[in-house]
Amino acid sequence: MSEPIRLDAEGRKQAMPFAPEMFVWTLQCACQLHRVPFAGDIVLRQFPPPYSAASLLQAMQSLDMKSRWSKVELTSGKLKFPCFAVLQPASEEEGAPNTLALLVKQEEGQLVYFEPGSPQPKQAPVEEFAGRFEGHLLQFAPPKGKGVEEERTA
C-alpha cells in the first residue's frame, strides 16, 4: 500500500507527519522486539526531518525490517501482532503530528498496547481504541535469519 495520507482543511492530500521523537521511538521499539541493533543518532543522520509515513517506512527497510502500511478496521479480526497503529493527532491544528501505539495482542475484546513514554502496557476495549485510531497500521517483521526469527530456527 502507498503512504497513508490525511486531508487538510481544504480537502487536499497531505503526508501524515510524525515528530522526531515518535520516529525514533517507533524504530527503537521495532528493533528491540526483533533484537536488531539500533543507533538512533545514526538513523537521524541518515533520515533528516521532516518525518512522514514514507520516511518511517524507508527507515524500517534500511534496518532490514520487512514493513508495509495497511489500512484496516480494528474490528476486522485481521490484525497481525506486533504492529504500530497510527493515532489521531493530539491537536486539531493543521499539520499536527500523528502519534503511534505499539499493538502487541488482542484478547477478549481488549487491545494490549504501548504508547511512547510508558514502559507499562495499556489495555482498552477495541471499540474504545478505534475512536483514537486513524485507520492505518505499520506492520513489520525482521527478515529471515535476523532477530527473533533466528531463535526459532536454531
Short mmCIF file of C-alpha atoms in Angstrom, two decimals, residues 58-147:
data_model
loop_
_atom_site.label_atom_id
_atom_site.label_comp_id
_atom_site.label_asym_id
_atom_site.label_seq_id
_atom_site.Cartn_x
_atom_site.Cartn_y
_atom_site.Cartn_z
CA GLN A 58 12.20 3.77 4.37
CA ALA A 59 13.99 3.81 7.74
CA MET A 60 12.43 0.45 8.72
CA GLN A 61 13.58 -1.04 5.45
CA SER A 62 17.08 0.41 5.92
CA LEU A 63 17.22 -1.58 9.17
CA ASP A 64 16.40 -4.73 7.17
CA MET A 65 12.87 -4.83 8.52
CA LYS A 66 10.15 -6.12 6.26
CA SER A 67 7.48 -3.46 6.62
CA ARG A 68 4.38 -2.11 4.97
CA TRP A 69 1.47 0.20 5.61
CA SER A 70 -2.03 -1.20 5.53
CA LYS A 71 -5.47 0.26 6.04
CA VAL A 72 -7.67 -1.90 8.28
CA GLU A 73 -10.68 -1.87 10.54
CA LEU A 74 -9.63 -2.78 14.08
CA THR A 75 -12.74 -4.90 14.49
CA SER A 76 -11.99 -6.97 11.36
CA GLY A 77 -10.03 -9.61 13.27
CA LYS A 78 -7.25 -9.36 10.66
CA LEU A 79 -4.60 -7.79 12.86
CA LYS A 80 -1.14 -9.34 12.87
CA PHE A 81 0.85 -8.59 16.00
CA PRO A 82 3.00 -6.77 16.77
CA CYS A 83 2.20 -3.72 14.67
CA PHE A 84 2.05 0.06 15.02
CA ALA A 85 -1.30 1.83 14.89
CA VAL A 86 -1.49 5.45 13.73
CA LEU A 87 -3.45 7.50 16.24
CA GLN A 88 -5.20 10.77 15.62
CA PRO A 89 -3.10 13.85 16.38
CA ALA A 90 -3.40 15.19 19.92
CA SER A 91 -4.12 18.63 18.45
CA GLU A 92 -6.62 19.57 15.78
CA GLU A 93 -4.19 22.17 14.46
CA GLU A 94 -3.44 21.63 10.78
CA GLY A 95 -0.14 19.78 10.32
CA ALA A 96 -0.10 18.46 13.91
CA PRO A 97 1.99 15.28 14.06
CA ASN A 98 0.39 11.90 14.47
CA THR A 99 1.37 9.51 17.20
CA LEU A 100 1.74 5.75 17.11
CA ALA A 101 0.94 2.96 19.54
CA LEU A 102 2.61 -0.44 19.51
CA LEU A 103 -0.15 -3.05 19.47
CA VAL A 104 1.04 -6.34 20.96
CA LYS A 105 -2.07 -8.51 21.28
CA GLN A 106 -5.82 -8.70 21.42
CA GLU A 107 -7.65 -10.85 23.92
CA GLU A 108 -11.28 -10.98 24.93
CA GLY A 109 -12.15 -7.81 23.01
CA GLN A 110 -9.29 -5.84 24.57
CA LEU A 111 -6.22 -4.45 22.79
CA VAL A 112 -2.93 -4.51 24.68
CA TYR A 113 -0.59 -1.76 23.55
CA PHE A 114 2.30 0.54 24.45
CA GLU A 115 2.48 4.29 23.96
CA PRO A 116 5.62 6.43 23.88
CA GLY A 117 6.95 7.30 27.32
CA SER A 118 5.16 4.46 29.09
CA PRO A 119 7.07 1.26 29.89
CA GLN A 120 3.85 -0.39 31.09
CA PRO A 121 1.34 -1.84 28.64
CA LYS A 122 -2.11 -0.32 28.46
CA GLN A 123 -5.35 -2.08 27.72
CA ALA A 124 -8.56 -0.79 26.13
CA PRO A 125 -11.66 -2.26 24.53
CA VAL A 126 -11.22 -2.47 20.75
CA GLU A 127 -14.19 -0.15 20.16
CA GLU A 128 -12.76 2.49 22.53
CA PHE A 129 -9.30 2.33 20.94
CA ALA A 130 -10.91 2.55 17.49
CA GLY A 131 -12.08 6.07 18.41
CA ARG A 132 -8.43 7.18 18.51
CA PHE A 133 -7.31 5.09 15.52
CA GLU A 134 -6.52 6.85 12.24
CA GLY A 135 -7.13 3.68 10.17
CA HIS A 136 -3.55 2.77 9.24
CA LEU A 137 -1.18 0.12 10.59
CA LEU A 138 2.54 -0.25 10.10
CA GLN A 139 3.23 -3.96 10.02
CA PHE A 140 6.82 -5.11 10.41
CA ALA A 141 9.00 -8.17 10.77
CA PRO A 142 12.71 -8.90 10.56
CA PRO A 143 13.98 -10.75 7.51
CA LYS A 144 14.65 -14.47 7.94
CA GLY A 145 17.89 -15.11 9.77
CA LYS A 146 17.69 -11.90 11.83
CA GLY A 147 16.37 -11.07 15.26
#
